[in-house]
Coordinates of C-alpha atoms in Angstrom, one line a residue:
Chain A
M1 CA -2.5 20.2 23.8
A2 CA -4.9 18.3 26.2
Q3 CA -7.8 19.6 24.1
F4 CA -6.2 18.5 21.0
I5 CA -5.6 14.9 22.4
A6 CA -9.2 14.8 23.8
R7 CA -10.6 15.7 20.4
R8 CA -8.5 13.2 18.6
F9 CA -9.5 10.5 21.2
L10 CA -13.2 11.1 20.7
Y11 CA -12.6 11.0 17.1
M12 CA -10.7 7.7 17.4
I13 CA -13.6 6.2 19.1
L14 CA -15.9 7.2 16.2
A15 CA -13.5 5.8 13.7
F16 CA -13.2 2.6 15.7
V17 CA -17.1 2.2 15.8
V18 CA -17.3 2.9 11.9
I19 CA -14.5 0.3 11.3
S20 CA -16.0 -2.3 13.4
L21 CA -19.4 -1.9 11.7
V22 CA -18.0 -2.1 8.2
T23 CA -15.9 -5.2 9.1
Y24 CA -18.9 -6.8 10.6
F25 CA -21.2 -6.3 7.7
L26 CA -18.6 -7.3 5.1
M27 CA -17.8 -10.5 7.1
K28 CA -21.6 -11.3 7.4
A29 CA -22.0 -10.6 3.7
A30 CA -19.4 -13.2 2.7
P31 CA -20.9 -16.2 1.3
G32 CA -20.5 -19.4 3.3
S33 CA -19.9 -19.9 6.9
F34 CA -17.4 -21.6 9.3
L35 CA -20.1 -24.2 10.2
A36 CA -21.2 -24.8 6.6
M37 CA -17.5 -25.4 5.6
N38 CA -16.5 -27.5 8.6
V39 CA -19.4 -29.3 9.9
G40 CA -21.5 -31.8 7.9
V41 CA -25.0 -32.2 9.2
N42 CA -26.2 -35.7 9.7
G43 CA -23.3 -37.6 7.9
A44 CA -23.1 -35.2 5.0
S45 CA -19.4 -34.7 5.3
F46 CA -17.2 -33.3 2.5
G47 CA -13.7 -33.4 3.9
A48 CA -11.3 -35.1 6.1
D49 CA -11.3 -32.5 8.8
Q50 CA -15.0 -32.2 8.9
F51 CA -16.8 -33.2 12.0
Q52 CA -20.2 -35.0 11.8
V53 CA -22.7 -33.5 14.2
S54 CA -26.3 -33.8 14.9
P55 CA -28.7 -30.9 14.5
Q56 CA -28.8 -30.6 18.3
V57 CA -25.1 -29.9 18.6
M58 CA -25.2 -27.6 15.6
Q59 CA -28.1 -25.6 17.3
S60 CA -26.0 -25.5 20.6
I61 CA -23.0 -24.2 18.7
I62 CA -25.3 -21.4 17.0
N63 CA -26.7 -20.5 20.4
H64 CA -23.2 -20.4 22.1
Y65 CA -22.0 -17.9 19.6
H66 CA -25.2 -16.0 19.4
L67 CA -25.3 -16.6 15.7
N68 CA -29.1 -16.1 15.5
A69 CA -29.2 -13.0 17.4
P70 CA -30.0 -9.7 15.7
W71 CA -27.1 -7.9 14.0
Y72 CA -26.6 -5.2 16.7
V73 CA -26.6 -7.7 19.5
Q74 CA -23.9 -9.7 17.7
W75 CA -21.9 -6.5 16.7
W76 CA -22.1 -5.2 20.1
G77 CA -21.0 -8.5 21.6
F78 CA -17.9 -8.3 19.5
V79 CA -17.1 -4.8 20.4
K80 CA -17.8 -5.3 24.1
G81 CA -15.8 -8.4 24.3
F82 CA -12.9 -6.6 22.5
V83 CA -12.9 -3.4 24.6
T84 CA -13.1 -5.5 28.1
L85 CA -10.7 -8.0 26.8
H86 CA -13.2 -10.7 27.2
M87 CA -13.1 -12.1 23.8
G88 CA -14.0 -15.6 24.4
T89 CA -12.9 -18.2 21.9
S90 CA -13.1 -18.4 18.2
F91 CA -14.4 -21.1 15.9
E92 CA -11.1 -22.2 14.6
Y93 CA -9.3 -22.6 18.1
P94 CA -12.2 -23.5 20.4
N95 CA -9.6 -24.6 23.1
T96 CA -7.5 -21.3 23.1
P97 CA -9.1 -18.0 24.2
T98 CA -8.6 -15.3 21.6
L99 CA -6.8 -13.2 23.9
Q100 CA -4.2 -15.7 24.6
L101 CA -4.0 -16.2 20.9
I102 CA -3.1 -12.6 20.5
E103 CA -0.8 -12.6 23.3
E104 CA 1.2 -15.4 21.6
T105 CA 1.1 -14.0 18.0
F106 CA 0.8 -10.2 18.1
P107 CA 4.1 -9.5 19.8
V108 CA 5.8 -11.2 16.9
S109 CA 4.1 -8.9 14.3
L110 CA 4.5 -5.7 16.4
S111 CA 8.2 -6.5 17.2
L112 CA 8.7 -7.1 13.5
A113 CA 7.3 -3.7 12.5
L114 CA 9.0 -1.8 15.3
I115 CA 12.5 -3.3 14.8
S116 CA 12.1 -2.7 11.0
I117 CA 11.3 0.9 11.8
A118 CA 14.2 1.3 14.3
V119 CA 16.5 -0.2 11.6
G120 CA 15.1 1.7 8.8
L121 CA 15.6 5.1 10.6
A122 CA 19.1 4.1 11.8
V123 CA 20.1 3.8 8.1
A124 CA 17.9 6.3 6.6
I125 CA 19.0 9.4 8.8
P126 CA 22.8 9.0 7.8
F127 CA 22.0 8.3 4.3
G128 CA 19.7 11.4 4.1
I129 CA 22.3 13.6 5.7
I130 CA 25.2 12.4 3.5
A131 CA 22.9 12.9 0.4
A132 CA 21.8 16.2 1.3
V133 CA 25.2 17.6 2.4
R134 CA 26.8 16.4 -0.9
A135 CA 23.6 17.3 -3.0
N136 CA 23.9 16.6 -6.7
S137 CA 27.2 14.7 -6.2
W138 CA 27.7 11.0 -7.3
V139 CA 27.1 10.0 -3.5
D140 CA 23.8 11.8 -3.7
S141 CA 22.6 10.4 -6.9
T142 CA 23.8 6.9 -5.9
T143 CA 21.9 7.2 -2.6
M144 CA 18.8 8.6 -4.3
F145 CA 18.9 6.0 -7.0
A146 CA 19.0 3.3 -4.3
A147 CA 16.3 5.0 -2.4
M148 CA 14.0 5.2 -5.3
T149 CA 14.5 1.4 -6.3
G150 CA 13.8 0.5 -2.7
T151 CA 10.6 2.6 -2.5
A152 CA 9.3 1.3 -5.8
I153 CA 9.5 -2.4 -4.9
P154 CA 7.1 -3.9 -2.2
S155 CA 8.7 -5.6 0.8
Y156 CA 7.5 -9.1 -0.6
I157 CA 9.5 -8.7 -3.7
I158 CA 12.5 -7.5 -1.7
A159 CA 11.9 -10.5 0.4
V160 CA 12.3 -12.8 -2.7
F161 CA 15.7 -11.3 -3.6
L162 CA 16.9 -11.5 0.1
I163 CA 15.7 -15.1 0.3
L164 CA 17.5 -15.9 -3.2
I165 CA 20.9 -14.1 -2.1
F166 CA 21.2 -15.0 1.7
G167 CA 19.1 -18.2 1.9
V168 CA 19.7 -20.0 -1.4
W169 CA 22.9 -18.9 -2.9
T170 CA 24.9 -18.1 0.3
H171 CA 22.9 -19.9 3.0
L172 CA 23.9 -17.2 5.5
F173 CA 20.5 -16.8 7.1
P174 CA 17.5 -19.2 7.5
I175 CA 14.5 -18.4 5.2
L176 CA 11.7 -20.3 6.9
G177 CA 10.6 -20.5 10.6
Y178 CA 10.9 -18.8 13.9
Q179 CA 13.6 -20.1 16.4
G180 CA 15.9 -17.2 17.3
A181 CA 17.3 -13.8 16.5
Q182 CA 18.7 -14.9 13.1
Y183 CA 15.2 -15.9 11.9
Y184 CA 14.4 -12.1 12.2
V185 CA 17.1 -10.8 9.9
L186 CA 15.6 -11.3 6.5
P187 CA 11.9 -10.4 7.4
V188 CA 13.1 -7.2 9.1
L189 CA 15.4 -6.2 6.1
S190 CA 12.6 -6.9 3.8
L191 CA 10.3 -4.6 5.7
A192 CA 13.1 -1.9 6.4
I193 CA 14.5 -1.6 2.9
P194 CA 11.5 0.0 1.2
M195 CA 11.2 2.3 4.3
I196 CA 14.9 3.4 4.1
G197 CA 14.2 4.5 0.7
A198 CA 11.2 6.7 1.5
S199 CA 12.7 8.3 4.6
S200 CA 16.0 8.9 3.4
R201 CA 14.7 10.7 0.3
Y202 CA 12.2 12.6 2.6
L203 CA 15.1 13.7 4.9
R204 CA 17.4 14.8 2.0
N205 CA 14.9 17.0 0.4
S206 CA 13.9 18.6 3.5
L207 CA 17.5 19.1 4.7
I208 CA 18.4 20.7 1.5
E209 CA 15.5 23.0 1.8
N210 CA 16.5 24.0 5.2
L211 CA 20.2 24.4 4.3
H212 CA 19.1 26.9 1.7
S213 CA 17.1 28.9 4.3
E214 CA 18.0 32.3 5.6
Y215 CA 18.9 31.2 9.2
V216 CA 21.6 28.8 7.6
T217 CA 23.2 31.7 5.7
A218 CA 23.2 33.6 9.0
I219 CA 25.0 30.8 10.5
F220 CA 27.7 30.9 7.7
A221 CA 27.8 34.5 8.0
R222 CA 28.7 34.3 11.5
G223 CA 31.5 32.1 10.6
G224 CA 29.9 28.6 11.2
T225 CA 30.8 25.6 9.1
L226 CA 28.6 23.3 7.4
K227 CA 28.7 20.9 10.2
D228 CA 27.4 23.6 12.6
A229 CA 24.6 24.3 10.2
V230 CA 23.6 20.9 9.8
F231 CA 23.9 19.6 13.4
G232 CA 23.1 23.0 15.0
N233 CA 19.7 23.8 13.4
A234 CA 19.0 22.4 10.1
L235 CA 18.9 18.6 11.0
R236 CA 16.5 19.2 13.9
N237 CA 14.2 21.2 11.7
S238 CA 14.2 18.4 9.1
L239 CA 13.8 15.6 11.5
L240 CA 10.5 17.2 12.7
P241 CA 8.5 16.6 9.5
L242 CA 10.1 13.0 9.1
I243 CA 8.3 12.2 12.4
T244 CA 4.9 12.9 10.9
T245 CA 5.7 10.4 8.1
I246 CA 6.4 7.7 10.8
G247 CA 2.7 7.2 11.6
P248 CA 1.6 6.1 8.0
L249 CA 4.9 4.2 7.6
L250 CA 4.1 2.2 10.6
A251 CA 0.5 1.6 9.5
G252 CA 2.1 0.3 6.3
L253 CA 4.6 -1.9 8.1
M254 CA 1.9 -3.4 10.1
M255 CA 0.2 -4.4 6.8
G256 CA 3.6 -5.5 5.4
T257 CA 4.0 -7.9 8.1
V258 CA 0.9 -9.9 7.0
F259 CA 2.5 -11.0 3.9
I260 CA 6.1 -11.1 5.1
E261 CA 4.9 -13.4 7.9
E262 CA 3.3 -15.5 5.3
M263 CA 6.5 -15.6 3.2
F264 CA 8.9 -16.4 6.0
G265 CA 6.5 -18.7 8.0
L266 CA 6.6 -16.6 11.2
P267 CA 3.7 -17.3 13.6
G268 CA 2.4 -13.8 13.7
M269 CA -1.1 -12.1 13.9
G270 CA -1.2 -11.6 10.2
H271 CA -1.0 -15.2 9.5
I272 CA -3.8 -15.8 11.9
F273 CA -5.9 -13.0 10.3
V274 CA -5.6 -14.4 6.8
N275 CA -6.5 -17.8 8.0
A276 CA -9.5 -16.5 9.8
A277 CA -10.7 -14.5 6.8
G278 CA -10.4 -17.6 4.5
R279 CA -12.3 -19.8 7.0
R280 CA -15.1 -17.3 8.1
D281 CA -14.0 -17.5 11.6
Y282 CA -16.2 -14.6 12.5
P283 CA -14.9 -13.9 16.1
L284 CA -11.3 -13.9 15.1
I285 CA -11.8 -11.7 12.0
M286 CA -13.6 -9.1 14.2
D287 CA -11.0 -9.3 16.9
S288 CA -8.0 -9.1 14.6
A289 CA -9.4 -6.3 12.4
M290 CA -10.3 -4.3 15.5
L291 CA -6.8 -4.9 17.0
Y292 CA -5.1 -3.7 13.9
A293 CA -7.3 -0.8 13.5
V294 CA -6.7 0.4 17.2
V295 CA -2.9 -0.2 17.0
I296 CA -2.7 1.8 13.8
M297 CA -4.8 4.7 15.3
I298 CA -2.8 4.6 18.7
M299 CA 0.4 4.8 16.7
N300 CA -0.8 7.7 14.6
L301 CA -2.1 9.5 17.8
L302 CA 1.5 8.9 19.5
V303 CA 3.3 10.3 16.4
D304 CA 1.1 13.4 16.4
I305 CA 1.6 13.9 20.2
I306 CA 5.4 13.5 19.9
Y307 CA 5.3 15.9 17.0
G308 CA 3.3 18.4 18.9
V309 CA 5.6 18.2 22.0
L310 CA 8.8 18.7 19.8
D311 CA 7.5 21.6 17.6
P312 CA 7.4 24.7 19.6
R313 CA 5.0 26.4 17.3
I314 CA 2.4 23.6 17.9
R315 CA 3.4 23.4 21.7
R316 CA 2.6 26.9 22.3
S317 CA -0.7 27.2 20.2
G318 CA -1.9 23.7 21.0
R319 CA -3.1 23.2 17.5
M320 CA -2.1 21.0 14.6
G321 CA -1.6 22.7 11.4
Chain B
M1 CA -8.4 21.8 -25.2
A2 CA -8.5 25.2 -26.9
T3 CA -10.5 26.8 -24.3
S4 CA -8.3 25.5 -21.6
S5 CA -5.2 26.7 -23.2
R6 CA -6.7 30.2 -23.7
V7 CA -7.4 30.2 -20.0
E8 CA -3.9 29.1 -19.1
N9 CA -2.5 31.8 -21.1
D10 CA -4.1 34.5 -18.8
S11 CA -2.1 33.2 -16.0
A12 CA 1.4 34.6 -15.6
P13 CA 4.0 31.7 -15.9
N14 CA 2.5 30.0 -19.0
I15 CA 2.8 32.6 -21.7
L16 CA 3.8 30.2 -24.4
P17 CA 1.4 28.7 -26.8
T18 CA 0.1 25.2 -26.0
A19 CA 2.0 23.4 -28.7
K20 CA 5.4 25.0 -27.7
R21 CA 4.7 24.2 -24.1
R22 CA 3.9 20.8 -24.7
S23 CA 7.1 20.2 -26.7
R24 CA 9.1 21.8 -24.0
A25 CA 7.4 19.5 -21.4
W26 CA 8.2 16.5 -23.7
R27 CA 11.8 17.5 -24.1
R28 CA 12.1 18.1 -20.2
F29 CA 10.7 14.5 -19.8
T30 CA 13.0 13.0 -22.3
K31 CA 16.1 14.7 -20.8
N32 CA 15.8 12.3 -18.0
K33 CA 17.0 9.1 -19.6
L34 CA 15.7 6.8 -16.9
S35 CA 12.1 8.1 -17.3
L36 CA 12.4 7.5 -21.1
I37 CA 13.6 3.9 -20.5
G38 CA 10.9 3.4 -17.8
A39 CA 8.2 4.7 -20.4
V40 CA 9.5 2.2 -23.1
F41 CA 9.5 -0.7 -20.7
V42 CA 5.9 0.2 -19.5
V43 CA 4.8 0.2 -23.1
I44 CA 6.4 -3.0 -23.7
V45 CA 4.7 -4.6 -20.7
V46 CA 1.4 -3.2 -21.7
L47 CA 1.6 -4.4 -25.3
T48 CA 2.8 -7.8 -24.0
A49 CA -0.2 -8.0 -21.8
I50 CA -2.6 -7.1 -24.5
F51 CA -1.0 -9.5 -27.2
A52 CA -0.3 -12.3 -24.6
R53 CA -1.9 -14.8 -27.0
E54 CA 0.3 -13.8 -29.9
V55 CA 3.6 -13.5 -27.8
A56 CA 3.5 -16.5 -25.6
P57 CA 5.1 -19.6 -27.0
Y58 CA 2.8 -22.0 -25.1
N59 CA -0.5 -22.2 -23.6
P60 CA 0.1 -21.1 -20.1
L61 CA -2.3 -23.7 -18.7
Q62 CA -1.2 -26.6 -20.7
A63 CA 0.4 -29.3 -18.3
N64 CA 2.9 -31.7 -19.6
F65 CA 3.9 -34.3 -17.1
L66 CA 6.9 -35.5 -19.0
E67 CA 8.6 -32.1 -18.6
T68 CA 8.2 -31.1 -15.1
Y69 CA 10.7 -28.8 -13.3
Q70 CA 12.9 -28.3 -16.3
G71 CA 15.6 -25.8 -16.1
P72 CA 16.0 -23.3 -19.0
T73 CA 16.1 -24.9 -22.3
W74 CA 15.8 -23.9 -25.9
Q75 CA 12.2 -25.3 -26.0
H76 CA 11.3 -23.6 -22.7
L77 CA 13.4 -20.5 -22.4
L78 CA 12.6 -20.0 -18.7
G79 CA 11.9 -23.5 -17.9
T80 CA 8.7 -25.3 -16.7
D81 CA 7.0 -25.5 -13.4
S82 CA 5.8 -28.5 -11.4
L83 CA 3.1 -29.5 -13.8
G84 CA 5.4 -29.0 -16.8
R85 CA 3.7 -25.6 -17.8
D86 CA 6.0 -23.2 -19.8
M87 CA 7.1 -20.4 -17.3
L88 CA 7.7 -17.9 -20.0
S89 CA 4.1 -18.2 -21.1
R90 CA 2.8 -18.2 -17.6
I91 CA 4.7 -14.9 -16.9
I92 CA 3.6 -13.3 -20.2
Y93 CA 0.0 -14.0 -19.3
S94 CA 0.4 -13.0 -15.7
L95 CA 1.0 -9.5 -16.9
R96 CA -2.6 -9.4 -18.0
N97 CA -3.9 -9.5 -14.5
A98 CA -1.4 -7.0 -13.3
C99 CA -2.4 -4.5 -16.0
I100 CA -6.2 -5.1 -15.6
V101 CA -6.1 -4.5 -11.9
G102 CA -3.4 -1.9 -12.2
F103 CA -5.0 0.3 -14.6
G104 CA -8.6 -0.6 -14.1
A105 CA -8.4 0.2 -10.4
E106 CA -6.7 3.4 -11.2
I107 CA -9.6 4.4 -13.6
V108 CA -12.1 3.7 -10.7
E109 CA -10.0 5.7 -8.2
L110 CA -9.6 8.6 -10.6
T111 CA -13.3 8.7 -11.3
I112 CA -14.2 8.7 -7.6
G113 CA -11.3 11.0 -6.6
L114 CA -12.1 13.6 -9.2
M115 CA -15.8 13.8 -8.4
L116 CA -15.4 13.8 -4.6
G117 CA -12.2 15.9 -4.6
A118 CA -13.5 18.5 -7.0
T119 CA -16.8 18.8 -5.2
A120 CA -15.1 19.1 -1.8
G121 CA -12.4 21.3 -2.8
Y122 CA -14.4 23.7 -4.9
L123 CA -17.5 24.0 -2.6
G124 CA -15.6 23.7 0.6
G125 CA -17.6 24.0 3.8
F126 CA -19.9 21.0 4.7
A127 CA -19.1 18.9 1.6
D128 CA -15.3 19.3 2.5
T129 CA -15.7 18.5 6.2
I130 CA -17.5 15.3 5.4
L131 CA -14.9 14.2 2.7
M132 CA -12.1 15.0 5.1
R133 CA -13.8 13.0 7.9
V134 CA -14.2 9.9 5.6
V135 CA -10.5 10.4 4.4
D136 CA -9.5 10.3 8.2
V137 CA -11.5 7.2 8.9
V138 CA -10.1 5.2 5.9
Y139 CA -6.5 6.4 6.8
G140 CA -7.1 4.8 10.2
F141 CA -8.4 1.7 8.6
P142 CA -6.0 -1.2 8.0
T143 CA -6.5 -1.0 4.3
F144 CA -4.8 -4.3 3.4
L145 CA -7.0 -6.2 5.9
F146 CA -10.1 -4.5 4.3
A147 CA -9.0 -5.7 0.9
I148 CA -8.6 -9.2 2.3
I149 CA -12.0 -9.1 3.7
L150 CA -13.6 -7.8 0.4
V151 CA -11.9 -10.5 -1.6
V152 CA -13.1 -13.1 0.7
M153 CA -16.5 -11.7 0.6
M154 CA -16.9 -11.4 -3.1
G155 CA -14.9 -14.4 -4.3
H156 CA -11.4 -14.7 -5.9
T157 CA -12.4 -13.0 -9.2
I158 CA -10.7 -10.4 -11.0
L159 CA -13.6 -8.1 -10.4
A160 CA -13.5 -8.7 -6.7
I161 CA -9.9 -7.9 -6.7
L162 CA -10.5 -4.6 -8.7
V163 CA -13.1 -3.5 -6.2
A164 CA -10.9 -4.5 -3.2
V165 CA -7.8 -2.6 -4.5
S166 CA -9.8 0.5 -5.3
A167 CA -12.1 0.5 -2.4
T168 CA -9.7 2.5 -0.1
S169 CA -7.1 4.0 -2.5
W170 CA -9.4 6.4 -4.1
V171 CA -9.0 8.4 -0.8
G172 CA -5.4 9.4 -1.7
M173 CA -6.5 10.6 -5.1
A174 CA -9.6 12.6 -3.6
R175 CA -7.0 14.4 -1.4
I176 CA -4.8 15.4 -4.0
V177 CA -7.6 16.6 -6.4
R178 CA -9.1 18.5 -3.4
S179 CA -6.0 20.3 -2.6
Q180 CA -5.3 21.2 -6.3
V181 CA -8.7 22.5 -6.9
M182 CA -8.6 24.4 -3.8
Q183 CA -5.3 26.1 -5.1
V184 CA -6.6 26.7 -8.7
R185 CA -10.0 28.0 -7.4
Q186 CA -8.2 31.1 -6.1
S187 CA -6.5 32.0 -9.6
P188 CA -7.6 35.1 -11.3
Y189 CA -8.8 33.3 -14.3
I190 CA -11.3 31.2 -12.3
E191 CA -12.6 34.5 -11.1
S192 CA -12.9 36.0 -14.6
A193 CA -14.6 32.8 -15.8
R194 CA -17.2 33.3 -13.1
A195 CA -17.5 37.0 -13.8
M196 CA -18.3 36.2 -17.3
G197 CA -21.2 34.1 -16.0
A198 CA -19.9 30.5 -16.1
S199 CA -22.1 28.2 -13.9
T200 CA -20.4 26.3 -11.0
W201 CA -20.6 23.2 -13.0
Q202 CA -19.0 24.7 -16.1
T203 CA -16.2 26.4 -14.2
V204 CA -15.2 23.2 -12.5
I205 CA -15.3 21.1 -15.5
R206 CA -13.8 23.5 -18.1
Y207 CA -11.4 25.5 -16.1
V208 CA -10.7 24.2 -12.6
L209 CA -10.1 20.5 -13.4
P210 CA -8.0 21.0 -16.7
N211 CA -5.5 23.2 -14.7
S212 CA -5.2 20.8 -11.8
M213 CA -4.1 17.9 -13.9
G214 CA -0.4 18.0 -13.4
P215 CA -0.2 16.5 -9.8
V216 CA -3.1 14.2 -10.6
L217 CA -1.3 12.8 -13.5
V218 CA 1.7 12.1 -11.5
A219 CA -0.5 10.4 -8.8
V220 CA -2.0 8.3 -11.5
T221 CA 1.5 7.2 -12.5
F222 CA 2.4 6.1 -9.1
G223 CA -1.0 4.6 -8.3
I224 CA -1.0 2.0 -11.1
P225 CA 2.1 0.1 -9.6
A226 CA 0.7 0.5 -6.1
N227 CA -2.5 -1.2 -7.5
M228 CA -0.4 -4.1 -8.9
M229 CA 1.4 -4.4 -5.7
I230 CA -1.8 -5.0 -3.7
E231 CA -3.1 -7.3 -6.4
A232 CA 0.0 -9.5 -6.2
A233 CA 0.2 -9.1 -2.4
L234 CA -3.3 -10.8 -2.3
S235 CA -2.0 -13.7 -4.3
V236 CA 1.1 -13.8 -2.1
V237 CA -1.0 -14.6 0.9
G238 CA -3.0 -17.1 -1.3
L239 CA -6.3 -14.8 -1.6
G240 CA -5.8 -13.6 -5.1
I241 CA -7.2 -14.8 -8.4
Q242 CA -8.2 -18.4 -8.6
P243 CA -5.0 -20.6 -9.1
P244 CA -4.9 -22.0 -12.6
T245 CA -4.9 -18.3 -14.0
P246 CA -1.3 -17.2 -14.1
D247 CA -0.6 -14.3 -11.7
L248 CA 2.6 -12.7 -10.8
G249 CA 1.9 -12.9 -7.1
E250 CA 0.8 -16.6 -7.5
L251 CA 4.0 -17.3 -9.4
I252 CA 6.0 -15.9 -6.5
L253 CA 4.2 -17.8 -3.9
V254 CA 4.6 -21.1 -5.9
G255 CA 8.2 -20.2 -6.6
Q256 CA 9.0 -19.5 -3.1
S257 CA 7.7 -22.9 -1.8
A258 CA 10.2 -24.5 -4.1
V259 CA 13.0 -22.0 -3.9
L260 CA 15.6 -24.3 -2.4
S261 CA 15.4 -26.8 -5.2
Y262 CA 14.2 -24.8 -8.2
S263 CA 15.2 -21.2 -7.7
Y264 CA 14.6 -20.2 -11.4
L265 CA 10.9 -20.4 -10.8
L266 CA 11.0 -17.6 -8.3
I267 CA 13.5 -15.2 -9.9
W268 CA 12.0 -14.4 -13.3
P269 CA 8.5 -13.4 -12.0
A270 CA 10.0 -11.4 -9.2
L271 CA 12.5 -9.7 -11.5
L272 CA 9.9 -8.9 -14.1
F273 CA 7.7 -7.5 -11.5
A274 CA 10.3 -5.5 -9.8
L275 CA 11.4 -4.0 -13.2
T276 CA 7.8 -3.2 -14.2
L277 CA 7.2 -1.3 -10.8
L278 CA 10.6 0.5 -11.2
S279 CA 9.6 1.7 -14.7
F280 CA 6.4 3.1 -13.5
S281 CA 8.1 5.0 -10.7
F282 CA 10.8 6.3 -13.1
V283 CA 8.1 7.6 -15.5
G284 CA 6.3 9.1 -12.4
D285 CA 9.5 10.8 -11.3
G286 CA 9.9 12.2 -14.9
L287 CA 6.4 13.3 -14.9
R288 CA 6.9 15.1 -11.5
N289 CA 10.0 17.0 -12.8
V290 CA 7.9 18.2 -15.8
F291 CA 5.1 19.4 -13.7
D292 CA 7.4 20.5 -10.9
T293 CA 5.0 19.5 -8.2
K294 CA 6.0 18.7 -4.6
S295 CA 4.7 15.4 -3.5
D296 CA 6.0 13.1 -0.9
R297 CA 4.7 10.0 -2.6

């Protein structure tokens, strides 16, 4: 197990290097720069929010952010700053350290994703069990139809319908802003509903498979009831594979928060990233891309470790299948 | 096709002639009414997108400042937007982008996925290890952020969006092709093809790939709506195709900003998009039943 984690960890570092390099070069290849967009040199100003600065000031900005340094120096500066948590400031928010910006916005995104997954699993597991136990009945087909509908439609479309139903027609929940728990309801539901669909269907199928296996027949032969079979063994064996799907799901949810934040006006990391990309705010693009990558990789690693701990076959052999 | 059917006939479960097997597959597909309805709807959507110019009652870019924010009327069945543009026409034209990106990116993904997946799956060894490492890195990558960076880099054109959408999603296709090819590779008829002197290239193109197509076709059917979702998502965060061009995501973004006063602007594009995506997944489910593949997508 320790060897497995060590290997995965080394591999994560490699992936992190690749991801940061790719992001760096794509970002640099993008036409235009923050300075060209927002600073007019010697009075050549194009917009209300542009500053007029002299070439000297321009030069000092370039020096301050090392914009003339060779690519590996710049890239290494970003990576080193990120890893040691000394990210400095970004172009867009020169008075707020990026670290503080992340501390303020990232918890919003992360809690959105985590609450959604908790809500999603809390609903998906009972649904999956009911559908599996009553396989091919109307309960099953209704649940599975709802599941399929939920899976096929992305969270931002679900968000649209939730906004219309709960925000516009019934005024039950606020649809814009962030001032308390009730502002979380619709965003969480939008993210959770597609997840409920995928997870309950997955659980149903694997539970049905388990209920048809020989050990369940043995339980029935010994006089056990369906309840014994489901809650004794079958459910546990079906929940295990479900855990492996949570890693990719979380990654998907983190991405989903980007547009859900945009739709509901939540002050999260996704909003910061989208703005940074549009404005060529190099430090902020790098830091947020690296942050998302690290979070997604750590989540995947955690899920794999939990799976390894729970599955006796892997726990003993110390290898992932 | 004739050669591949002869080869298929050698394997145990497919003893029926091709024509008969095909009609059986068709019956199995049409037995599922939802899949059939989905297929019809998909065809309607695609035809509407192709013949948008003929179908749309108005020019989608034609503003009319005397008729802004009109609710549904006989002149404008779905009303007009803030510039007095006809919503029905805008929605019809917006299907074009969805279809171009949906199908176009899928063609790119399929091409890359087939080439890399087949190479890795058939040759195994070093090629396989490299592909799987790349797959792992891309899976660790925040794909939507990657798409955003790519679109920002290349400008908000349809080509840029096409590249951004397919840049990471080919990985899933390559994985499916790889695992299919690895399975088929071991069949006796591949062995006989090789024994009869077919080269590696010939074996893969003529025997391995045609016999791995079932799950790939299912993946394609689910891939198209997935591409459409990313395309619209880019517009939802304001980074999609340049504004005057009608786009489902942009219609949703604009509709959402005026939702409290003019909810009809939001509901129709969202509903149409939801139905389109749903139809694709009904078709995909039907195909999955026909090919009887296990896939967790």
